[in-house]
Short mmCIF file of C-alpha atoms and ligand atoms in Angstrom, two decimals:
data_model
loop_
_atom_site.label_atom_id
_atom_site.label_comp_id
_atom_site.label_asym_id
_atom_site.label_seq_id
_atom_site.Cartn_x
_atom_site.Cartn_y
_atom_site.Cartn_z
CA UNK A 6 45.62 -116.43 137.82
CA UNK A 7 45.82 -113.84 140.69
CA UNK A 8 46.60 -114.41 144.09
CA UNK A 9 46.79 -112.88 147.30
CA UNK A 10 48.49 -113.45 150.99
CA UNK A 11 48.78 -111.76 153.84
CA UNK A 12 51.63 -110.12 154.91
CA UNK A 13 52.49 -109.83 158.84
CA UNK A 14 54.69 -106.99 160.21
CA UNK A 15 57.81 -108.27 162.57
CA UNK A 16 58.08 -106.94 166.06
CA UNK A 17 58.05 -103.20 165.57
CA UNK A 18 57.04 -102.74 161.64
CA UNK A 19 60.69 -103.71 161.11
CA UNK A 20 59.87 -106.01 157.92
CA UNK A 21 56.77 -107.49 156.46
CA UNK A 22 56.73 -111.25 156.40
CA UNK A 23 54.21 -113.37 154.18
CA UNK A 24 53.98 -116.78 152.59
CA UNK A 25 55.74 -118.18 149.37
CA UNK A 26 55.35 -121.96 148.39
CA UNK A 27 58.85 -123.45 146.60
CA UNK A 28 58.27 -126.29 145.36
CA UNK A 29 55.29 -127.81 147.93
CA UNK A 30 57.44 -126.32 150.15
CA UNK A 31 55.69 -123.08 152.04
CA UNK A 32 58.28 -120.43 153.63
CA UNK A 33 57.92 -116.99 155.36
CA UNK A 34 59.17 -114.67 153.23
CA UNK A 35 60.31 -110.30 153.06
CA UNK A 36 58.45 -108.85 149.91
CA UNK A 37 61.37 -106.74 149.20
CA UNK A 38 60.71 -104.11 146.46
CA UNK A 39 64.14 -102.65 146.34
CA UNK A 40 65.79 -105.23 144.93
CA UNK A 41 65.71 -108.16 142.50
CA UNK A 42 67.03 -111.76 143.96
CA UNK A 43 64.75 -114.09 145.16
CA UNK A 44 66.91 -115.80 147.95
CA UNK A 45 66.46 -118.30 150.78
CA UNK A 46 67.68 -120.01 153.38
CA UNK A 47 68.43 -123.90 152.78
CA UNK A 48 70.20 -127.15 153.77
CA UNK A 49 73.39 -126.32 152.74
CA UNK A 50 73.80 -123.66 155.05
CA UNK A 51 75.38 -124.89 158.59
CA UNK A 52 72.89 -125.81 161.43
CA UNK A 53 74.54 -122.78 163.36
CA UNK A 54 73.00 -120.54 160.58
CA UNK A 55 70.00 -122.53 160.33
CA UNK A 56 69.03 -122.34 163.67
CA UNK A 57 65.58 -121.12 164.18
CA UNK A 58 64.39 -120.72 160.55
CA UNK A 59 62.24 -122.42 158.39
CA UNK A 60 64.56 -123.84 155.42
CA UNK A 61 64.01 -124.87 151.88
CA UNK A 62 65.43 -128.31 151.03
CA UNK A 63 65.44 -128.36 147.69
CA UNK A 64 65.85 -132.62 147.30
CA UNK A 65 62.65 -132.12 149.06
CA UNK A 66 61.35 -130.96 145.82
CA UNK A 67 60.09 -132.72 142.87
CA UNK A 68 60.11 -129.75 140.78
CA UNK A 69 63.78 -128.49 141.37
CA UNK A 70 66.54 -128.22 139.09
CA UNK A 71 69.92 -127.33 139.62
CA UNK A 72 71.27 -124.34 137.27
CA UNK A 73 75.13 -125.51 136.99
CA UNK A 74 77.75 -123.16 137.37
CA UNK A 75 75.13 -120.36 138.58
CA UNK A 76 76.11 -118.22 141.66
CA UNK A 77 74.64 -115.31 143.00
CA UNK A 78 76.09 -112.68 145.32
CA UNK A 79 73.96 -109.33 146.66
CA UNK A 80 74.44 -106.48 149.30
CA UNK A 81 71.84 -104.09 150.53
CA UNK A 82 72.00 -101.05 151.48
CA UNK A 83 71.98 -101.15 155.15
CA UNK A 84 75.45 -103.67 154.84
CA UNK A 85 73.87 -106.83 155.10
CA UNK A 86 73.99 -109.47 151.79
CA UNK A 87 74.10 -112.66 150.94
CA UNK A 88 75.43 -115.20 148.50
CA UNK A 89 75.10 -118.67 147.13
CA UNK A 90 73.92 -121.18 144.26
CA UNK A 91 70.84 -120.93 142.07
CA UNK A 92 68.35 -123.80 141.02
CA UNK A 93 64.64 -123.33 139.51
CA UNK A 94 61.51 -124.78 141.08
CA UNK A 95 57.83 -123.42 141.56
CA UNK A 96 56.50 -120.50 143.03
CA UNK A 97 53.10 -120.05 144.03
CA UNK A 98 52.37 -116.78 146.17
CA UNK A 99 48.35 -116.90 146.96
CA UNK A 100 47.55 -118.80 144.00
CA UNK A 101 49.75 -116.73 141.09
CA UNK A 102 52.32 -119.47 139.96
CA UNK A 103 55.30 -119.20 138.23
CA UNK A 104 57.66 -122.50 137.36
CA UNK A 105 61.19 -122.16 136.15
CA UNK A 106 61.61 -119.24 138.98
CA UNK A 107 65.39 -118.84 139.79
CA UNK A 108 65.58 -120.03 143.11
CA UNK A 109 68.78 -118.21 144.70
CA UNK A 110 70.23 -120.58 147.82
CA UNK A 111 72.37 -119.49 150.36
CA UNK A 112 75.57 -120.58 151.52
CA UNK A 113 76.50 -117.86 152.78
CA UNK A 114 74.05 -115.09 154.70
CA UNK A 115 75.58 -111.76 156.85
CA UNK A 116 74.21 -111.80 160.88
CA UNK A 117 71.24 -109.99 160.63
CA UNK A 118 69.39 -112.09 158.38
CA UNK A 119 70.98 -115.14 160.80
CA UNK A 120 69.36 -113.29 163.84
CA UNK A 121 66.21 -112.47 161.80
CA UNK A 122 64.57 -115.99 162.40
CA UNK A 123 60.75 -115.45 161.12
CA UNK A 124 62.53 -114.78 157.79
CA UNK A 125 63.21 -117.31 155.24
CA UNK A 126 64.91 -114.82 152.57
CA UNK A 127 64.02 -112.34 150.30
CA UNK A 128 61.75 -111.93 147.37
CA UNK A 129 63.07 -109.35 145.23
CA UNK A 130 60.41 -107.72 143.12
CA UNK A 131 62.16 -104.54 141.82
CA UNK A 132 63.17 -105.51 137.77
CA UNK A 133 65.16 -107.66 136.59
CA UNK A 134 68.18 -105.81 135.37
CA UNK A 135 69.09 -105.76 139.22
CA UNK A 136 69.35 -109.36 139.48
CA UNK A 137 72.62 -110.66 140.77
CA UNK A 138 72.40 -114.27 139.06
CA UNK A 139 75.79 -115.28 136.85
CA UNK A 140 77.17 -115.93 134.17
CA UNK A 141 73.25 -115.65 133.27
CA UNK A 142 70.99 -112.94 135.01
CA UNK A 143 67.22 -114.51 136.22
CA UNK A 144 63.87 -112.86 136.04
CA UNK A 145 61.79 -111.94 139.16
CA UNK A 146 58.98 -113.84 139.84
CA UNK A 147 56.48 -110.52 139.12
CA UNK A 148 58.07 -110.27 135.28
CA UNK A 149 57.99 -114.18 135.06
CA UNK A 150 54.48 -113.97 136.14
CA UNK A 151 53.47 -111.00 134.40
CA UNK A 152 52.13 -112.79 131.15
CA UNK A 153 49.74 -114.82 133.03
CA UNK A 154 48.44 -112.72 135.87
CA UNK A 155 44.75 -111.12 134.69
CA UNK A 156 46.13 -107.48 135.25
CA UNK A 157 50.10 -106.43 134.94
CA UNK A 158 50.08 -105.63 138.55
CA UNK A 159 51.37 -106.36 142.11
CA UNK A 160 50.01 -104.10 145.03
CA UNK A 161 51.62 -103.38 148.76
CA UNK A 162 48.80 -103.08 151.57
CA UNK A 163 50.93 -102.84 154.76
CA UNK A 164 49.90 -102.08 158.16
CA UNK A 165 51.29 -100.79 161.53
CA UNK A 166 50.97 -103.70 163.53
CA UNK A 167 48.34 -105.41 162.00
CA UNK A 168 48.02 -107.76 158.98
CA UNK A 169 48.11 -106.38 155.70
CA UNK A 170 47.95 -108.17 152.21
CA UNK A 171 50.12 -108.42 149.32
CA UNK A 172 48.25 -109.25 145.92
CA UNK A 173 49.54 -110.16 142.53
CA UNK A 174 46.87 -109.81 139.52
CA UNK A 175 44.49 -107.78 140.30
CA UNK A 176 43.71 -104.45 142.22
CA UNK A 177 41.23 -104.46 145.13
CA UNK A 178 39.42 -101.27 145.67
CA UNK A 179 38.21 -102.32 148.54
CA UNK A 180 41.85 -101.96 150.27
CA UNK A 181 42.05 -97.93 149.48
CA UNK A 182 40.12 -94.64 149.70
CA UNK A 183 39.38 -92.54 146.43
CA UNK A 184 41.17 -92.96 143.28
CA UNK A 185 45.15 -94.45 142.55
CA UNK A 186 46.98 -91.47 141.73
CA UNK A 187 49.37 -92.75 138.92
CA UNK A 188 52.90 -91.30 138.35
CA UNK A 189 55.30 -92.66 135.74
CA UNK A 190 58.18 -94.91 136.87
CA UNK A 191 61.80 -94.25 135.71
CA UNK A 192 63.27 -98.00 135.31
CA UNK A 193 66.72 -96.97 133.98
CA UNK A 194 67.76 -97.73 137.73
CA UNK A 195 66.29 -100.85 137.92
CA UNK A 196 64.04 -99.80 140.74
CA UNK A 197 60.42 -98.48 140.79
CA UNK A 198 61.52 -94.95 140.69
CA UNK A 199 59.60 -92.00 140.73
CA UNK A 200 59.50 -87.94 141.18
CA UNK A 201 59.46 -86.42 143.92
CA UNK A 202 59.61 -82.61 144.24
CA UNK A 203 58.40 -80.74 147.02
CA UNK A 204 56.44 -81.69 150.45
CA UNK A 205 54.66 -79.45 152.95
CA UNK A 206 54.41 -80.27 156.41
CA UNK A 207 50.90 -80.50 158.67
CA UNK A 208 49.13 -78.83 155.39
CA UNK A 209 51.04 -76.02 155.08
CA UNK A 210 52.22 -74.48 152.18
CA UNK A 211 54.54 -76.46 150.21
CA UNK A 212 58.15 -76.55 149.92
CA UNK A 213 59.72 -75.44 146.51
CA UNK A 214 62.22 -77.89 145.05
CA UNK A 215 63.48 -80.99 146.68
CA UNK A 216 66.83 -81.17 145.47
CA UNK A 217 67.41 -84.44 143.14
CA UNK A 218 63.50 -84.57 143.30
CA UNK A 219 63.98 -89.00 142.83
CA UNK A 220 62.47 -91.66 144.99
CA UNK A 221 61.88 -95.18 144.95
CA UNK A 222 59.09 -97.08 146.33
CA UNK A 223 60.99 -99.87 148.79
CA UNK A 224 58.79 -102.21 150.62
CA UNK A 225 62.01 -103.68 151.80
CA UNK A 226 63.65 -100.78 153.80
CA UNK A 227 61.84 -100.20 157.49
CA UNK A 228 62.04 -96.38 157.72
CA UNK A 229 61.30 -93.61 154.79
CA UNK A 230 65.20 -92.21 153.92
CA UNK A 231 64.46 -88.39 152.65
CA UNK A 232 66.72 -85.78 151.22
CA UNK A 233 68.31 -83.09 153.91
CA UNK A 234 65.82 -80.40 152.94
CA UNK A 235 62.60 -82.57 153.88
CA UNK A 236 63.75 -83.86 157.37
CA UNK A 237 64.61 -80.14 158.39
CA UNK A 238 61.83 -78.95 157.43
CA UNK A 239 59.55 -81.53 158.56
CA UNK A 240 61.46 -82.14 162.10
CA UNK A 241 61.42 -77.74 162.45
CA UNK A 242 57.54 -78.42 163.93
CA UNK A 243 57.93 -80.91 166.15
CA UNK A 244 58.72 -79.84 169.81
CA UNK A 245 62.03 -80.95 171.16
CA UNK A 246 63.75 -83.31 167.90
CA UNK A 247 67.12 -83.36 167.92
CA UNK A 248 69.77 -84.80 165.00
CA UNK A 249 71.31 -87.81 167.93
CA UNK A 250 74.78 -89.01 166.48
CA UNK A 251 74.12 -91.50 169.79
CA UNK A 252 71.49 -93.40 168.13
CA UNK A 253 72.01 -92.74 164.59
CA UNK A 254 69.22 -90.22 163.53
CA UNK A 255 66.69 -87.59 164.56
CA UNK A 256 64.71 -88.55 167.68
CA UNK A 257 62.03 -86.46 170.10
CA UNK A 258 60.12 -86.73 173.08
CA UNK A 259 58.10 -89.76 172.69
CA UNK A 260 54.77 -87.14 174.06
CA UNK A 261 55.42 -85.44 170.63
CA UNK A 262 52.33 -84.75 168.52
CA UNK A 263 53.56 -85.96 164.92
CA UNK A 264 52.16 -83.54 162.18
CA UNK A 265 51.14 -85.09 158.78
CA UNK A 266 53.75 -85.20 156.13
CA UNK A 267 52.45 -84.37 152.66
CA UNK A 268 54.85 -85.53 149.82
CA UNK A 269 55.10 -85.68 146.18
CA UNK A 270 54.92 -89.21 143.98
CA UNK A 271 54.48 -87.71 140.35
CA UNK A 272 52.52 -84.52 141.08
CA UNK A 273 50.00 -85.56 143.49
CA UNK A 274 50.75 -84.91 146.99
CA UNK A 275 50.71 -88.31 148.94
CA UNK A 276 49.88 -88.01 152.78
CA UNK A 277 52.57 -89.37 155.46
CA UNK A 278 50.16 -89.86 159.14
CA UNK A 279 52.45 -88.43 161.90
CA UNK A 280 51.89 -91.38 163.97
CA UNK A 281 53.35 -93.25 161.50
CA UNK A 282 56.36 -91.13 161.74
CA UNK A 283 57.02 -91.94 165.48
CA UNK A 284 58.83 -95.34 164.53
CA UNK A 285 59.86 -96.42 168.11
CA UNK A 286 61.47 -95.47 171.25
CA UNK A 287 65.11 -95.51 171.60
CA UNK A 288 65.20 -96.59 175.32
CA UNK A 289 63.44 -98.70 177.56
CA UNK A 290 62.27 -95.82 179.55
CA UNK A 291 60.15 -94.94 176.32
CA UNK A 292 60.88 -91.54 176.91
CA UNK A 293 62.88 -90.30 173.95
CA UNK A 294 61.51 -91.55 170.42
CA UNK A 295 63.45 -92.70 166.67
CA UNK A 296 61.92 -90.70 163.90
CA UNK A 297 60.37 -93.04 161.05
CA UNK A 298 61.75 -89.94 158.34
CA UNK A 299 65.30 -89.99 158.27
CA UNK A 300 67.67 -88.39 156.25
CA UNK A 301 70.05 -89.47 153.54
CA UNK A 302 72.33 -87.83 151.54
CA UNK A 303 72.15 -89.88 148.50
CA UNK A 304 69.80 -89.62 145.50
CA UNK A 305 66.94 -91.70 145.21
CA UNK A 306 65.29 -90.74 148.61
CA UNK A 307 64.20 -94.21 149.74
CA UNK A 308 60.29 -94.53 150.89
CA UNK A 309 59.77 -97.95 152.75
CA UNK A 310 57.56 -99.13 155.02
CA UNK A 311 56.54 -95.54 156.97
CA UNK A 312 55.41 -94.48 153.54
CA UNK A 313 53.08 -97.75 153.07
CA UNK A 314 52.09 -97.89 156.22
CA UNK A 315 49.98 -94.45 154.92
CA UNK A 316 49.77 -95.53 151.22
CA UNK A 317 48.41 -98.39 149.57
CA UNK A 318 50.57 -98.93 146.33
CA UNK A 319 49.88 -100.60 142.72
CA UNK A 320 52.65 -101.57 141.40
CA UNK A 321 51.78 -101.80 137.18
CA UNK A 322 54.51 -103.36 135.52
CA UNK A 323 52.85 -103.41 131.81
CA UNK A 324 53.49 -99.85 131.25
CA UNK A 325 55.78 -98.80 134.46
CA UNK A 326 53.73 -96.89 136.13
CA UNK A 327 52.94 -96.24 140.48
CA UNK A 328 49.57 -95.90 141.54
CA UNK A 329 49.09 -94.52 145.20
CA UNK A 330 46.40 -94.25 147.23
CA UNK A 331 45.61 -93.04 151.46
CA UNK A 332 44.12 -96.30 153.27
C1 601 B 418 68.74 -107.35 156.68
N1 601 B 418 67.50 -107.35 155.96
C2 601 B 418 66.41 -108.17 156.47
C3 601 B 418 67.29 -106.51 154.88
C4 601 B 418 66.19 -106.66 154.04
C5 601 B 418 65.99 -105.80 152.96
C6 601 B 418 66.91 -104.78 152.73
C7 601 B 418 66.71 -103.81 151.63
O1 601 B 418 67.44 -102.84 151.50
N2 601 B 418 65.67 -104.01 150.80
N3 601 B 418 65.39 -103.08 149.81
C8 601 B 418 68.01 -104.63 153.57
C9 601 B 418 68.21 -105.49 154.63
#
């Protein structure tokens, strides 16, 4: 059947939390739609590393098995991984179940998931060809519960500080303003890639050709990664932003006034607010402020959480597809 949970945002959109049960055991988890391991934190790590988190314990669990010999080992792209053993047990997001998930357990994590204690791991819903699991790669828990969920589908309904809802199964209109605009999704990377051509900013006229033109939709990255051309031209209107080697990106006075960012998923122009696009100040003085677009040189442009914080998303995975809506 379908089911649906809320999803929370951390302190400053950083990541989007929500609930996964493993085995009768319910965790906080990151919905992470750039990648394809479904890892948490457990009782073998060190109570050091523990400390703070929830944990699974998987002799807790009735339902777990061990997979012998299985390891699993993944790095994202901000640096940070982690690495460990694999079992199978139950997963039940909302209501939509899956048993004989590969359940990846840590034994080893890198600090910022350590520090990051409302997070209990990752749940990787990108496809499977990604996944990190040897000598024998696992499925995700959307294409193990794809058979059995009433519609092919997974959808993204995040928030800026405010609770949001991710829902596996079914689509809910209710969540989204005018029709899903759907684009086709390249999955020769592995990710749910799209086109992405051109962009105009604050309604003006649009840009030609965005070089590359490739993006993938990443619920799991905070900010919205863009090529050169799109952060120039988009940061060329606002008053006073400045490329700040200091901090690490563009930033602006925090009085900005943000335009819109329109920006192409497939041939429909998808709308970016401008308030979404002032991520956070940089100091406590809350005078200067980090830009939400950032740039990256390379190909696919990345479009996390500043993107869905605009955009509700559908997710189809019975004929690859993106469907994208304002809400
Ligand atoms: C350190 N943490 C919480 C991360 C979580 C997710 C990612 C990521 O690139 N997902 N697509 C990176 C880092």
């Amino acid at each position: 059947g379908a089911g649906s949970v809320a999803n929370t945002p951390e302190a400053g959109d950083v990541e989007y939390l929500a609930p996964v049960t493993i085995g009768g055991q319910t965790v906080n988890m990151d919905f992470d739609s750039g990648s394809s391991d479904l890892w948490v934190f457990n009782t073998q790590l060190s109570l050091n590393t523990l400390s703070g988190h929830m944990a699974y314990n998987p002799a807790q669990s009735s339902t777990f098995q061990l997979l012998p010999g299985s390891t699993f080992s993944i790095s994202y792209g901000d640096g940070s991984g982690a690495a460990g053993n694999v079992g199978t047990d139950t997963v039940n997001i909302g209501g939509a179940t899956v048993t004989g998930q590969a359940i990846e357990l840590a034994t080893d994590v890198s600090t910022s998931f350590v520090t990051d204690t409302q997070s209990t791991g990752l749940i990787g819903l990108a496809f499977s060809k990604l996944n990190t699991v040897k000598p024998v790669q696992q499925k995700t828990f959307f294409d193990n519960a794809l058979a059995t969920l009433p519609e092919p589908v997974f959808t993204a309904d995040l928030r800026h500080n405010a609770a949001g809802t991710y829902e596996f199964g079914a689509i809910d209109s209710t969540k989204f303003s005018g029709p899903l605009a759907w684009t086709p999704v390249n999955t020769t990377s592995g990710f749910w890639q799209f086109t992405s051509q051109a962009f105009a900013v604050g309604g003006g006229a649009p840009s030609t050709s965005v070089p590359g033109g490739q993006a993938i939709a990443d619920t799991g990255t905070t900010l919205m990664l863009a090529d050169q051309s799109v952060v120039d031209g988009y940061y060329s209107q606002v008053q006073g932003a400045v490329n700040n080697a200091t901090v690490g990106g563009v930033t602006f006075p925090c009085s900005a006034t943000l335009p819109d960012l329109q920006i192409d998923v497939g041939g429909t122009m998808a709308t970016v607010r401008g308030d979404d696009i002032n991520f956070a100040p940089v100091d406590q003085t809350g005078t200067t402020c980090f830009g939400g677009l950032q740039a990256t040189t390379v190909q696919p442009q990345i479009y996390g959480d500043i993107f869905f914080k605009s955009n509700f998303v559908a997710f189809n995975g019975g004929n690859n597809s993106l469907g994208v809506a304002p809400h």
